[in-house]
PDB file of C-alpha atoms in Angstrom:
ATOM      1  CA  MET A   1      50.326  49.338  39.405  1.00 48.00           C
ATOM      2  CA  PRO A   2      52.703  51.801  37.582  1.00 51.00           C
ATOM      3  CA  ASP A   3      54.871  52.122  40.746  1.00 49.00           C
ATOM      4  CA  GLN A   4      55.926  48.527  40.405  1.00 51.00           C
ATOM      5  CA  TRP A   5      57.683  49.367  37.176  1.00 50.00           C
ATOM      6  CA  ASN A   6      59.445  52.577  38.319  1.00 49.00           C
ATOM      7  CA  TRP A   7      62.343  50.981  40.127  1.00 51.00           C
ATOM      8  CA  VAL A   8      64.122  50.539  36.791  1.00 49.00           C
ATOM      9  CA  SER A   9      66.176  53.672  36.076  1.00 49.00           C
ATOM     10  CA  ASN A  10      67.257  52.709  32.624  1.00 52.00           C
ATOM     11  CA  ASN A  11      65.475  54.826  30.028  1.00 54.00           C
ATOM     12  CA  SER A  12      65.202  52.122  27.477  1.00 53.00           C
ATOM     13  CA  LEU A  13      63.809  49.810  30.086  1.00 53.00           C
ATOM     14  CA  ASN A  14      61.322  52.452  31.109  1.00 57.00           C
ATOM     15  CA  LYS A  15      60.210  52.810  27.519  1.00 59.00           C
ATOM     16  CA  THR A  16      59.782  49.066  27.323  1.00 59.00           C
ATOM     17  CA  ASN A  17      57.792  49.171  30.519  1.00 65.00           C
ATOM     18  CA  LEU A  18      55.525  51.838  29.105  1.00 66.00           C
ATOM     19  CA  LYS A  19      54.911  49.763  26.025  1.00 69.00           C
ATOM     20  CA  MET A  20      54.207  46.776  28.222  1.00 66.00           C
ATOM     21  CA  LYS A  21      51.814  48.801  30.346  1.00 71.00           C
ATOM     22  CA  LYS A  22      49.901  49.870  27.247  1.00 73.00           C
ATOM     23  CA  LEU A  23      49.877  46.288  26.042  1.00 73.00           C
ATOM     24  CA  MET A  24      48.683  45.087  29.439  1.00 72.00           C
ATOM     25  CA  SER A  25      45.862  47.631  29.416  1.00 77.00           C
ATOM     26  CA  LYS A  26      44.816  46.536  25.955  1.00 75.00           C
ATOM     27  CA  MET A  27      44.970  42.885  26.955  1.00 74.00           C
ATOM     28  CA  MET A  28      42.969  43.539  30.101  1.00 74.00           C
ATOM     29  CA  ALA A  29      40.332  45.313  28.067  1.00 75.00           C
ATOM     30  CA  LEU A  30      40.238  42.438  25.604  1.00 73.00           C
ATOM     31  CA  VAL A  31      39.945  39.890  28.384  1.00 73.00           C
ATOM     32  CA  MET A  32      37.124  41.839  29.998  1.00 71.00           C
ATOM     33  CA  VAL A  33      35.239  42.263  26.746  1.00 68.00           C
ATOM     34  CA  THR A  34      35.674  38.579  25.959  1.00 67.00           C
ATOM     35  CA  ALA A  35      34.549  37.599  29.448  1.00 66.00           C
ATOM     36  CA  PHE A  36      31.496  39.817  29.082  1.00 64.00           C
ATOM     37  CA  MET A  37      30.604  38.329  25.724  1.00 61.00           C
ATOM     38  CA  VAL A  38      31.023  34.771  26.958  1.00 58.00           C
ATOM     39  CA  ALA A  39      28.868  35.534  29.988  1.00 56.00           C
ATOM     40  CA  THR A  40      26.179  37.123  27.810  1.00 57.00           C
ATOM     41  CA  LEU A  41      26.159  34.303  25.259  1.00 55.00           C
ATOM     42  CA  ALA A  42      26.128  31.633  27.938  1.00 52.00           C
ATOM     43  CA  GLY A  43      23.244  33.463  29.554  1.00 51.00           C
ATOM     44  CA  CYS A  44      21.339  33.364  26.273  1.00 50.00           C
ATOM     45  CA  LYS A  45      21.851  29.650  25.959  1.00 50.00           C
ATOM     46  CA  SER A  46      20.611  28.699  29.404  1.00 56.00           C
ATOM     47  CA  THR A  47      17.636  31.050  29.543  1.00 70.00           C
ATOM     48  CA  PRO A  48      15.957  31.620  26.157  1.00 80.00           C
ATOM     49  CA  LYS A  49      13.290  34.276  26.097  1.00 91.00           C
ATOM     50  CA  ASP A  50       9.845  32.999  27.012  1.00 93.00           C
ATOM     51  CA  ALA A  51       8.461  34.342  23.742  1.00 93.00           C
ATOM     52  CA  ASP A  52      10.981  32.267  21.744  1.00 94.00           C
ATOM     53  CA  LEU A  53      10.143  29.195  23.784  1.00 93.00           C
ATOM     54  CA  GLN A  54       6.457  29.739  23.134  1.00 94.00           C
ATOM     55  CA  THR A  55       7.062  29.831  19.379  1.00 94.00           C
ATOM     56  CA  ALA A  56       9.270  26.731  19.515  1.00 94.00           C
ATOM     57  CA  VAL A  57       6.747  24.751  21.554  1.00 94.00           C
ATOM     58  CA  GLU A  58       3.886  25.829  19.299  1.00 93.00           C
ATOM     59  CA  THR A  59       5.885  24.593  16.298  1.00 92.00           C
ATOM     60  CA  ALA A  60       6.620  21.308  18.071  1.00 90.00           C
ATOM     61  CA  ILE A  61       3.019  20.455  18.876  1.00 90.00           C
ATOM     62  CA  LYS A  62       0.833  22.175  16.291  1.00 85.00           C
ATOM     63  CA  SER A  63       1.480  19.573  13.562  1.00 79.00           C
ATOM     64  CA  SER A  64      -0.458  16.943  15.522  1.00 79.00           C
ATOM     65  CA  PRO A  65      -3.748  16.173  13.739  1.00 76.00           C
ATOM     66  CA  ASN A  66      -5.295  15.113  17.040  1.00 78.00           C
ATOM     67  CA  LEU A  67      -4.935  18.531  18.666  1.00 84.00           C
ATOM     68  CA  SER A  68      -7.463  21.351  18.456  1.00 83.00           C
ATOM     69  CA  ALA A  69      -8.030  24.713  20.157  1.00 82.00           C
ATOM     70  CA  SER A  70      -4.453  24.633  21.393  1.00 86.00           C
ATOM     71  CA  GLY A  71      -2.731  27.282  23.467  1.00 91.00           C
ATOM     72  CA  VAL A  72       0.842  27.659  24.736  1.00 94.00           C
ATOM     73  CA  THR A  73       1.981  29.995  27.524  1.00 94.00           C
ATOM     74  CA  VAL A  74       5.493  30.249  28.989  1.00 95.00           C
ATOM     75  CA  ASP A  75       6.574  31.736  32.303  1.00 94.00           C
ATOM     76  CA  LYS A  76      10.304  31.676  33.091  1.00 93.00           C
ATOM     77  CA  GLY A  77      10.795  28.507  31.076  1.00 93.00           C
ATOM     78  CA  VAL A  78       7.767  26.722  32.505  1.00 95.00           C
ATOM     79  CA  VAL A  79       5.473  25.820  29.610  1.00 95.00           C
ATOM     80  CA  THR A  80       1.727  25.363  29.970  1.00 95.00           C
ATOM     81  CA  ILE A  81      -0.106  23.686  27.087  1.00 95.00           C
ATOM     82  CA  THR A  82      -3.886  23.731  26.740  1.00 94.00           C
ATOM     83  CA  GLY A  83      -6.296  22.396  24.151  1.00 91.00           C
ATOM     84  CA  GLN A  84      -8.259  19.314  23.198  1.00 89.00           C
ATOM     85  CA  VAL A  85      -6.890  15.999  22.018  1.00 87.00           C
ATOM     86  CA  THR A  86      -8.711  12.929  20.791  1.00 80.00           C
ATOM     87  CA  ASP A  87      -7.006  10.388  23.036  1.00 80.00           C
ATOM     88  CA  GLU A  88      -4.779   9.893  26.064  1.00 81.00           C
ATOM     89  CA  ALA A  89      -1.804   8.772  23.973  1.00 82.00           C
ATOM     90  CA  SER A  90      -1.820  12.070  22.053  1.00 86.00           C
ATOM     91  CA  LYS A  91      -1.875  14.013  25.334  1.00 91.00           C
ATOM     92  CA  ASP A  92       1.227  12.184  26.592  1.00 91.00           C
ATOM     93  CA  ALA A  93       3.012  12.489  23.253  1.00 91.00           C
ATOM     94  CA  LEU A  94       2.409  16.228  22.995  1.00 93.00           C
ATOM     95  CA  GLY A  95       3.522  16.779  26.594  1.00 94.00           C
ATOM     96  CA  LYS A  96       6.769  14.978  25.807  1.00 94.00           C
ATOM     97  CA  ALA A  97       7.203  16.924  22.564  1.00 93.00           C
ATOM     98  CA  ALA A  98       6.881  20.194  24.484  1.00 94.00           C
ATOM     99  CA  ALA A  99       9.318  19.036  27.178  1.00 95.00           C
ATOM    100  CA  ALA A 100      11.861  18.091  24.513  1.00 94.00           C
ATOM    101  CA  VAL A 101      12.153  21.689  23.258  1.00 94.00           C
ATOM    102  CA  PRO A 102      15.583  23.017  24.382  1.00 94.00           C
ATOM    103  CA  GLY A 103      15.282  25.494  27.228  1.00 93.00           C
ATOM    104  CA  VAL A 104      11.971  24.215  28.552  1.00 94.00           C
ATOM    105  CA  LYS A 105      12.285  23.704  32.304  1.00 94.00           C
ATOM    106  CA  SER A 106       9.033  21.880  32.845  1.00 94.00           C
ATOM    107  CA  VAL A 107       5.662  21.352  31.221  1.00 95.00           C
ATOM    108  CA  VAL A 108       2.233  21.789  32.759  1.00 95.00           C
ATOM    109  CA  ASN A 109       0.088  19.522  30.585  1.00 95.00           C
ATOM    110  CA  ASN A 110      -3.457  20.905  30.716  1.00 94.00           C
ATOM    111  CA  LEU A 111      -4.622  19.177  27.522  1.00 92.00           C
ATOM    112  CA  THR A 112      -8.062  17.624  27.844  1.00 90.00           C
ATOM    113  CA  VAL A 113      -9.065  14.369  26.187  1.00 85.00           C
ATOM    114  CA  GLU A 114     -12.319  14.748  24.285  1.00 81.00           C
ATOM    115  CA  VAL A 115     -13.356  11.547  22.575  1.00 72.00           C
ATOM    116  CA  ALA A 116     -15.446  12.539  19.570  1.00 71.00           C
ATOM    117  CA  LYS A 117     -18.816  10.820  19.415  1.00 79.00           C
ATOM    118  CA  VAL A 118     -19.068   8.411  16.532  1.00 86.00           C
ATOM    119  CA  GLU A 119     -21.186   9.958  13.810  1.00 86.00           C
ATOM    120  CA  VAL A 120     -24.200   7.746  13.191  1.00 91.00           C
ATOM    121  CA  SER A 121     -26.761   8.347  10.458  1.00 90.00           C
ATOM    122  CA  ALA A 122     -30.345   9.129  11.436  1.00 93.00           C
ATOM    123  CA  ASP A 123     -32.732   6.237  10.810  1.00 94.00           C
ATOM    124  CA  THR A 124     -34.718   7.765   7.940  1.00 92.00           C
ATOM    125  CA  PRO A 125     -31.795   8.563   5.596  1.00 90.00           C
ATOM    126  CA  LEU A 126     -30.023   5.403   6.785  1.00 93.00           C
ATOM    127  CA  ALA A 127     -33.020   3.224   5.912  1.00 94.00           C
ATOM    128  CA  LEU A 128     -33.205   4.841   2.488  1.00 89.00           C
ATOM    129  CA  ALA A 129     -29.486   4.315   1.893  1.00 89.00           C
ATOM    130  CA  VAL A 130     -29.679   0.699   3.113  1.00 93.00           C
ATOM    131  CA  LYS A 131     -32.537   0.108   0.701  1.00 91.00           C
ATOM    132  CA  ASP A 132     -30.336   1.426  -2.122  1.00 85.00           C
ATOM    133  CA  ALA A 133     -27.353  -0.629  -0.971  1.00 87.00           C
ATOM    134  CA  THR A 134     -29.254  -3.907  -0.712  1.00 90.00           C
ATOM    135  CA  LYS A 135     -31.239  -3.454  -3.909  1.00 83.00           C
ATOM    136  CA  ASP A 136     -28.831  -5.624  -5.865  1.00 82.00           C
ATOM    137  CA  PHE A 137     -29.221  -8.462  -3.348  1.00 90.00           C
ATOM    138  CA  PRO A 138     -32.901  -9.483  -3.527  1.00 92.00           C
ATOM    139  CA  THR A 139     -32.490 -12.393  -1.066  1.00 95.00           C
ATOM    140  CA  VAL A 140     -31.475  -9.970   1.690  1.00 96.00           C
ATOM    141  CA  ALA A 141     -34.010  -8.259   3.945  1.00 97.00           C
ATOM    142  CA  ALA A 142     -32.589  -5.268   5.800  1.00 97.00           C
ATOM    143  CA  THR A 143     -34.163  -3.318   8.643  1.00 97.00           C
ATOM    144  CA  VAL A 144     -32.930  -0.230  10.483  1.00 97.00           C
ATOM    145  CA  ASN A 145     -33.606   0.553  14.119  1.00 96.00           C
ATOM    146  CA  ASP A 146     -31.790   3.211  16.160  1.00 95.00           C
ATOM    147  CA  GLY A 147     -28.830   3.169  13.812  1.00 96.00           C
ATOM    148  CA  VAL A 148     -28.471  -0.624  13.866  1.00 97.00           C
ATOM    149  CA  VAL A 149     -28.755  -2.297  10.469  1.00 97.00           C
ATOM    150  CA  THR A 150     -30.028  -5.865  10.727  1.00 98.00           C
ATOM    151  CA  LEU A 151     -29.488  -8.133   7.745  1.00 97.00           C
ATOM    152  CA  LYS A 152     -31.639 -11.234   7.399  1.00 97.00           C
ATOM    153  CA  GLY A 153     -32.244 -13.761   4.660  1.00 97.00           C
ATOM    154  CA  GLU A 154     -29.568 -15.615   2.761  1.00 96.00           C
ATOM    155  CA  LEU A 155     -26.664 -14.689   0.550  1.00 96.00           C
ATOM    156  CA  ASN A 156     -23.869 -16.286  -1.451  1.00 94.00           C
ATOM    157  CA  LYS A 157     -20.526 -16.008   0.287  1.00 94.00           C
ATOM    158  CA  ALA A 158     -19.119 -14.374  -2.855  1.00 91.00           C
ATOM    159  CA  ASP A 159     -21.530 -11.437  -2.463  1.00 92.00           C
ATOM    160  CA  LEU A 160     -21.194 -10.999   1.285  1.00 95.00           C
ATOM    161  CA  GLN A 161     -18.111  -8.774   1.267  1.00 94.00           C
ATOM    162  CA  LYS A 162     -19.566  -6.432  -1.344  1.00 91.00           C
ATOM    163  CA  LEU A 163     -22.781  -6.060   0.646  1.00 94.00           C
ATOM    164  CA  MET A 164     -20.873  -5.480   3.901  1.00 96.00           C
ATOM    165  CA  MET A 165     -18.668  -2.837   2.246  1.00 93.00           C
ATOM    166  CA  ALA A 166     -21.766  -0.988   1.043  1.00 91.00           C
ATOM    167  CA  VAL A 167     -23.635  -1.147   4.345  1.00 95.00           C
ATOM    168  CA  ASN A 168     -20.572  -0.241   6.439  1.00 96.00           C
ATOM    169  CA  ALA A 169     -20.115   2.933   4.374  1.00 92.00           C
ATOM    170  CA  LEU A 170     -23.519   4.309   5.415  1.00 93.00           C
ATOM    171  CA  LYS A 171     -22.422   5.310   8.940  1.00 93.00           C
ATOM    172  CA  PRO A 172     -24.526   2.773  10.847  1.00 96.00           C
ATOM    173  CA  LYS A 173     -24.107   2.369  14.593  1.00 96.00           C
ATOM    174  CA  LYS A 174     -23.746  -1.354  14.119  1.00 97.00           C
ATOM    175  CA  VAL A 175     -24.317  -4.022  11.481  1.00 97.00           C
ATOM    176  CA  ASP A 176     -26.099  -7.061  12.852  1.00 97.00           C
ATOM    177  CA  ASN A 177     -25.446  -9.709  10.235  1.00 97.00           C
ATOM    178  CA  GLN A 178     -27.866 -12.606  10.664  1.00 97.00           C
ATOM    179  CA  LEU A 179     -27.603 -13.749   7.056  1.00 97.00           C
ATOM    180  CA  VAL A 180     -27.419 -17.412   6.291  1.00 96.00           C
ATOM    181  CA  ILE A 181     -24.320 -17.738   4.116  1.00 95.00           C
ATOM    182  CA  LYS A 182     -24.626 -20.228   1.303  1.00 91.00           C
TER     183      LYS A 182
ATOM    184  CA  MET B   1      -9.637  -1.866  24.228  1.00 59.00           C
ATOM    185  CA  ALA B   2     -10.521  -5.535  23.782  1.00 86.00           C
ATOM    186  CA  LEU B   3     -11.809  -4.895  20.257  1.00 93.00           C
ATOM    187  CA  GLN B   4      -8.644  -3.046  19.321  1.00 91.00           C
ATOM    188  CA  GLU B   5      -6.808  -6.224  20.378  1.00 93.00           C
ATOM    189  CA  LYS B   6      -9.116  -8.467  18.333  1.00 95.00           C
ATOM    190  CA  TYR B   7      -8.661  -6.293  15.235  1.00 97.00           C
ATOM    191  CA  LYS B   8      -5.056  -5.303  15.944  1.00 95.00           C
ATOM    192  CA  GLU B   9      -3.822  -6.915  12.727  1.00 96.00           C
ATOM    193  CA  LEU B  10      -6.369  -4.897  10.757  1.00 96.00           C
ATOM    194  CA  ILE B  11      -5.493  -1.601  12.472  1.00 95.00           C
ATOM    195  CA  ASP B  12      -1.780  -2.280  12.016  1.00 94.00           C
ATOM    196  CA  ALA B  13      -2.319  -3.063   8.320  1.00 96.00           C
ATOM    197  CA  ALA B  14      -4.282   0.157   7.806  1.00 95.00           C
ATOM    198  CA  THR B  15      -1.540   2.134   9.543  1.00 93.00           C
ATOM    199  CA  ALA B  16       1.200   0.416   7.547  1.00 94.00           C
ATOM    200  CA  ALA B  17      -0.647   1.110   4.281  1.00 93.00           C
ATOM    201  CA  SER B  18      -0.791   4.830   5.156  1.00 91.00           C
ATOM    202  CA  VAL B  19      -4.583   4.990   5.004  1.00 92.00           C
ATOM    203  CA  SER B  20      -5.340   8.711   5.090  1.00 90.00           C
ATOM    204  CA  ASP B  21      -7.528  10.268   7.792  1.00 88.00           C
ATOM    205  CA  LEU B  22      -7.378   6.950   9.633  1.00 90.00           C
ATOM    206  CA  ASN B  23      -9.649   7.135  12.643  1.00 89.00           C
ATOM    207  CA  VAL B  24     -10.028   4.231  15.068  1.00 90.00           C
ATOM    208  CA  ARG B  25     -12.270   4.447  18.107  1.00 88.00           C
ATOM    209  CA  GLU B  26     -14.452   2.234  20.223  1.00 89.00           C
ATOM    210  CA  GLN B  27     -17.916   3.128  21.471  1.00 89.00           C
ATOM    211  CA  ASP B  28     -20.576   1.005  23.150  1.00 90.00           C
ATOM    212  CA  GLY B  29     -19.024  -2.314  22.196  1.00 93.00           C
ATOM    213  CA  VAL B  30     -18.406  -1.440  18.547  1.00 95.00           C
ATOM    214  CA  LEU B  31     -15.084  -0.534  16.978  1.00 95.00           C
ATOM    215  CA  TYR B  32     -15.187   2.113  14.245  1.00 95.00           C
ATOM    216  CA  ILE B  33     -12.447   2.338  11.635  1.00 95.00           C
ATOM    217  CA  ASP B  34     -12.660   5.153   9.088  1.00 94.00           C
ATOM    218  CA  GLY B  35     -10.253   6.315   6.427  1.00 93.00           C
ATOM    219  CA  ALA B  36      -9.529   6.699   2.746  1.00 91.00           C
ATOM    220  CA  THR B  37      -7.191   4.726   0.507  1.00 90.00           C
ATOM    221  CA  ASN B  38      -7.030   3.076  -2.912  1.00 85.00           C
ATOM    222  CA  GLY B  39      -9.081   0.107  -4.076  1.00 84.00           C
ATOM    223  CA  THR B  40      -6.296  -2.439  -3.607  1.00 88.00           C
ATOM    224  CA  VAL B  41      -5.653  -1.552   0.030  1.00 93.00           C
ATOM    225  CA  LYS B  42      -9.378  -1.425   0.749  1.00 93.00           C
ATOM    226  CA  GLN B  43      -9.724  -4.961  -0.629  1.00 93.00           C
ATOM    227  CA  GLN B  44      -6.795  -6.186   1.494  1.00 95.00           C
ATOM    228  CA  LEU B  45      -8.270  -4.632   4.634  1.00 97.00           C
ATOM    229  CA  TRP B  46     -11.665  -6.201   3.989  1.00 97.00           C
ATOM    230  CA  ASP B  47     -10.052  -9.605   3.400  1.00 96.00           C
ATOM    231  CA  THR B  48      -8.256  -9.206   6.730  1.00 97.00           C
ATOM    232  CA  TYR B  49     -11.520  -8.210   8.429  1.00 98.00           C
ATOM    233  CA  GLU B  50     -13.240 -11.291   7.011  1.00 97.00           C
ATOM    234  CA  ARG B  51     -10.440 -13.539   8.214  1.00 97.00           C
ATOM    235  CA  LEU B  52     -10.495 -12.088  11.757  1.00 97.00           C
ATOM    236  CA  ASP B  53     -14.297 -12.209  11.936  1.00 97.00           C
ATOM    237  CA  PRO B  54     -15.566 -14.979   9.630  1.00 96.00           C
ATOM    238  CA  ASN B  55     -18.747 -13.955   7.760  1.00 95.00           C
ATOM    239  CA  TYR B  56     -18.692 -10.645   9.656  1.00 97.00           C
ATOM    240  CA  ALA B  57     -20.930 -12.328  12.189  1.00 96.00           C
ATOM    241  CA  SER B  58     -19.892 -10.547  15.393  1.00 96.00           C
ATOM    242  CA  GLY B  59     -21.331  -7.108  14.661  1.00 96.00           C
ATOM    243  CA  ASP B  60     -18.524  -5.466  16.639  1.00 97.00           C
ATOM    244  CA  LEU B  61     -16.812  -3.524  13.835  1.00 97.00           C
ATOM    245  CA  VAL B  62     -18.003  -0.841  11.431  1.00 97.00           C
ATOM    246  CA  MET B  63     -15.286  -0.289   8.846  1.00 97.00           C
ATOM    247  CA  ASN B  64     -15.785   2.596   6.447  1.00 95.00           C
ATOM    248  CA  ILE B  65     -12.762   2.749   4.177  1.00 93.00           C
ATOM    249  CA  SER B  66     -13.430   4.901   1.137  1.00 89.00           C
ATOM    250  CA  SER B  67     -11.574   4.110  -2.070  1.00 85.00           C
ATOM    251  CA  VAL B  68     -13.481   6.637  -4.149  1.00 82.00           C
ATOM    252  CA  ALA B  69     -12.493   9.849  -2.331  1.00 78.00           C
ATOM    253  CA  GLY B  70      -9.689  10.571  -4.787  1.00 80.00           C
ATOM    254  CA  VAL B  71     -11.567   9.850  -8.019  1.00 88.00           C
ATOM    255  CA  PRO B  72     -11.544  13.069 -10.089  1.00 90.00           C
ATOM    256  CA  GLU B  73     -14.386  14.465 -12.177  1.00 92.00           C
ATOM    257  CA  GLY B  74     -14.130  13.273 -15.750  1.00 94.00           C
ATOM    258  CA  ALA B  75     -12.889   9.845 -14.632  1.00 94.00           C
ATOM    259  CA  LYS B  76     -14.204   6.782 -16.443  1.00 95.00           C
ATOM    260  CA  LEU B  77     -16.319   4.425 -14.365  1.00 95.00           C
ATOM    261  CA  LYS B  78     -17.404   0.876 -15.036  1.00 94.00           C
ATOM    262  CA  VAL B  79     -20.914  -0.192 -14.113  1.00 94.00           C
ATOM    263  CA  THR B  80     -20.415  -3.116 -11.720  1.00 89.00           C
ATOM    264  CA  THR B  81     -23.902  -4.219 -10.821  1.00 86.00           C
ATOM    265  CA  ASN B  82     -24.373  -7.906 -10.062  1.00 80.00           C
ATOM    266  CA  SER B  83     -26.745  -8.524 -12.946  1.00 81.00           C
ATOM    267  CA  SER B  84     -29.186  -5.694 -13.522  1.00 84.00           C
ATOM    268  CA  ASN B  85     -28.816  -2.392 -15.342  1.00 91.00           C
ATOM    269  CA  LEU B  86     -27.819   0.666 -13.330  1.00 93.00           C
ATOM    270  CA  ASN B  87     -30.544   3.236 -12.821  1.00 93.00           C
ATOM    271  CA  ILE B  88     -29.730   6.848 -13.566  1.00 96.00           C
ATOM    272  CA  ARG B  89     -31.957   9.156 -11.539  1.00 96.00           C
ATOM    273  CA  LYS B  90     -33.047  12.775 -11.617  1.00 96.00           C
ATOM    274  CA  GLY B  91     -31.847  13.369  -8.037  1.00 94.00           C
ATOM    275  CA  PRO B  92     -29.550  11.679  -5.481  1.00 91.00           C
ATOM    276  CA  SER B  93     -31.984   9.158  -3.965  1.00 86.00           C
ATOM    277  CA  THR B  94     -34.078   6.177  -5.006  1.00 84.00           C
ATOM    278  CA  ASN B  95     -37.121   8.414  -4.467  1.00 85.00           C
ATOM    279  CA  ASP B  96     -36.140  10.399  -7.537  1.00 92.00           C
ATOM    280  CA  ASP B  97     -37.393   9.439 -10.963  1.00 95.00           C
ATOM    281  CA  ILE B  98     -35.330   7.222 -13.248  1.00 95.00           C
ATOM    282  CA  VAL B  99     -34.132   9.232 -16.236  1.00 96.00           C
ATOM    283  CA  GLY B 100     -31.976   6.577 -17.858  1.00 95.00           C
ATOM    284  CA  LYS B 101     -30.143   3.289 -17.503  1.00 95.00           C
ATOM    285  CA  ALA B 102     -26.587   2.104 -17.958  1.00 96.00           C
ATOM    286  CA  ALA B 103     -25.914  -1.505 -18.870  1.00 95.00           C
ATOM    287  CA  ARG B 104     -23.826  -3.832 -16.725  1.00 94.00           C
ATOM    288  CA  HIS B 105     -20.089  -3.328 -17.509  1.00 94.00           C
ATOM    289  CA  GLU B 106     -20.827  -0.178 -19.554  1.00 96.00           C
ATOM    290  CA  ILE B 107     -18.245   2.614 -19.157  1.00 96.00           C
ATOM    291  CA  VAL B 108     -19.638   5.963 -18.011  1.00 97.00           C
ATOM    292  CA  THR B 109     -18.069   9.312 -17.072  1.00 96.00           C
ATOM    293  CA  LEU B 110     -18.059  10.940 -13.622  1.00 96.00           C
ATOM    294  CA  VAL B 111     -19.589  14.413 -13.824  1.00 96.00           C
ATOM    295  CA  GLY B 112     -19.754  15.324 -10.135  1.00 94.00           C
ATOM    296  CA  LYS B 113     -20.077  13.949  -6.617  1.00 92.00           C
ATOM    297  CA  GLU B 114     -23.173  14.626  -4.535  1.00 89.00           C
ATOM    298  CA  ASN B 115     -21.881  12.510  -1.624  1.00 87.00           C
ATOM    299  CA  ASP B 116     -20.144   9.163  -1.050  1.00 83.00           C
ATOM    300  CA  GLN B 117     -23.279   7.284  -2.136  1.00 86.00           C
ATOM    301  CA  TRP B 118     -24.484   9.294  -5.124  1.00 92.00           C
ATOM    302  CA  TRP B 119     -22.502  10.556  -8.099  1.00 95.00           C
ATOM    303  CA  MET B 120     -23.682  12.359 -11.187  1.00 96.00           C
ATOM    304  CA  ILE B 121     -22.641  10.370 -14.254  1.00 97.00           C
ATOM    305  CA  LYS B 122     -23.012  10.650 -17.990  1.00 97.00           C
ATOM    306  CA  THR B 123     -23.281   7.798 -20.453  1.00 96.00           C
ATOM    307  CA  ASP B 124     -21.735   7.824 -23.922  1.00 94.00           C
ATOM    308  CA  ALA B 125     -25.308   8.042 -25.223  1.00 94.00           C
ATOM    309  CA  GLY B 126     -25.637  11.392 -23.416  1.00 94.00           C
ATOM    310  CA  GLU B 127     -27.896  10.317 -20.559  1.00 95.00           C
ATOM    311  CA  GLN B 128     -26.989  12.206 -17.404  1.00 96.00           C
ATOM    312  CA  GLY B 129     -28.135  11.830 -13.821  1.00 97.00           C
ATOM    313  CA  TYR B 130     -27.381  10.387 -10.388  1.00 96.00           C
ATOM    314  CA  SER B 131     -26.318   6.808  -9.718  1.00 95.00           C
ATOM    315  CA  PHE B 132     -25.375   4.833  -6.652  1.00 90.00           C
ATOM    316  CA  THR B 133     -21.572   4.729  -6.236  1.00 90.00           C
ATOM    317  CA  GLN B 134     -21.670   1.166  -4.926  1.00 85.00           C
ATOM    318  CA  TYR B 135     -22.177  -0.010  -8.486  1.00 88.00           C
ATOM    319  CA  LEU B 136     -19.510   2.193 -10.050  1.00 90.00           C
ATOM    320  CA  THR B 137     -15.862   1.171 -10.137  1.00 88.00           C
ATOM    321  CA  PRO B 138     -13.120   3.560 -11.331  1.00 87.00           C
ATOM    322  CA  VAL B 139     -11.375   2.228 -14.422  1.00 86.00           C
ATOM    323  CA  GLY B 140      -7.582   2.070 -14.582  1.00 66.00           C
TER     324      GLY B 140
END
């Protein structure tokens, strides 16, 4: 490149050319550095580290109360989520939440839906508790069989809700209300 | 899912009222709704239940909404039996001996909670023991 500038014989012009050459070199260096930085930064944006993605996805899904035993792994932007959820809707929602994290290419949703069994009281403590709960309603006869509370007899309508509130709180499997309401 | 449709208004109301630990699931033809809230919301939910299932005759819903979960020790409680006095017992069951009685509409103090059904209370006369929470209503 310097040869291009040598055709000028004038000293002052040559000096100017030298200055320009230095300036050009500096500018070239600046351009190259800038280009490098832009390339590096752009690279960071499009491909975040897997470890960072893992943290971001964990943050995005861990607040769900319906998720337990969760795990997140990331391989080249592909996120795999594992764990147990209480329903299908939660599984879909968490999969979408993971996919929405910037930088995630795709999500492998390996969450399993585990519907928790309803907790039902054993008959002996349930019968005792039902006896306590119905004590204030002498016209009501209550029996317990396999978690089902059967209410017979008669009751004023005004008392029915209070009785039902009490019996429903004892974790029965079912309340079979055969009361005659007066 | 059919039961969740039948009681949709109830489930929506519980959600809208921010019932805490709200849990709705269906098993073997019965819908179970659990959660905790204040007394006012509990009353509204039960009124809705009664409207959707008159006289609670269907036997397809077990609703356990606790309004006593947040009552702190030392709170004042009103005895809300229908007519009789409230038994105060040595232990948390009706098998335990009666150690005292509180009159209907008497104000007692919550000492501690054994479970959702039995609380230890103390009367102003100094009688202390376990009573059934169904007949105790937080005051104020």
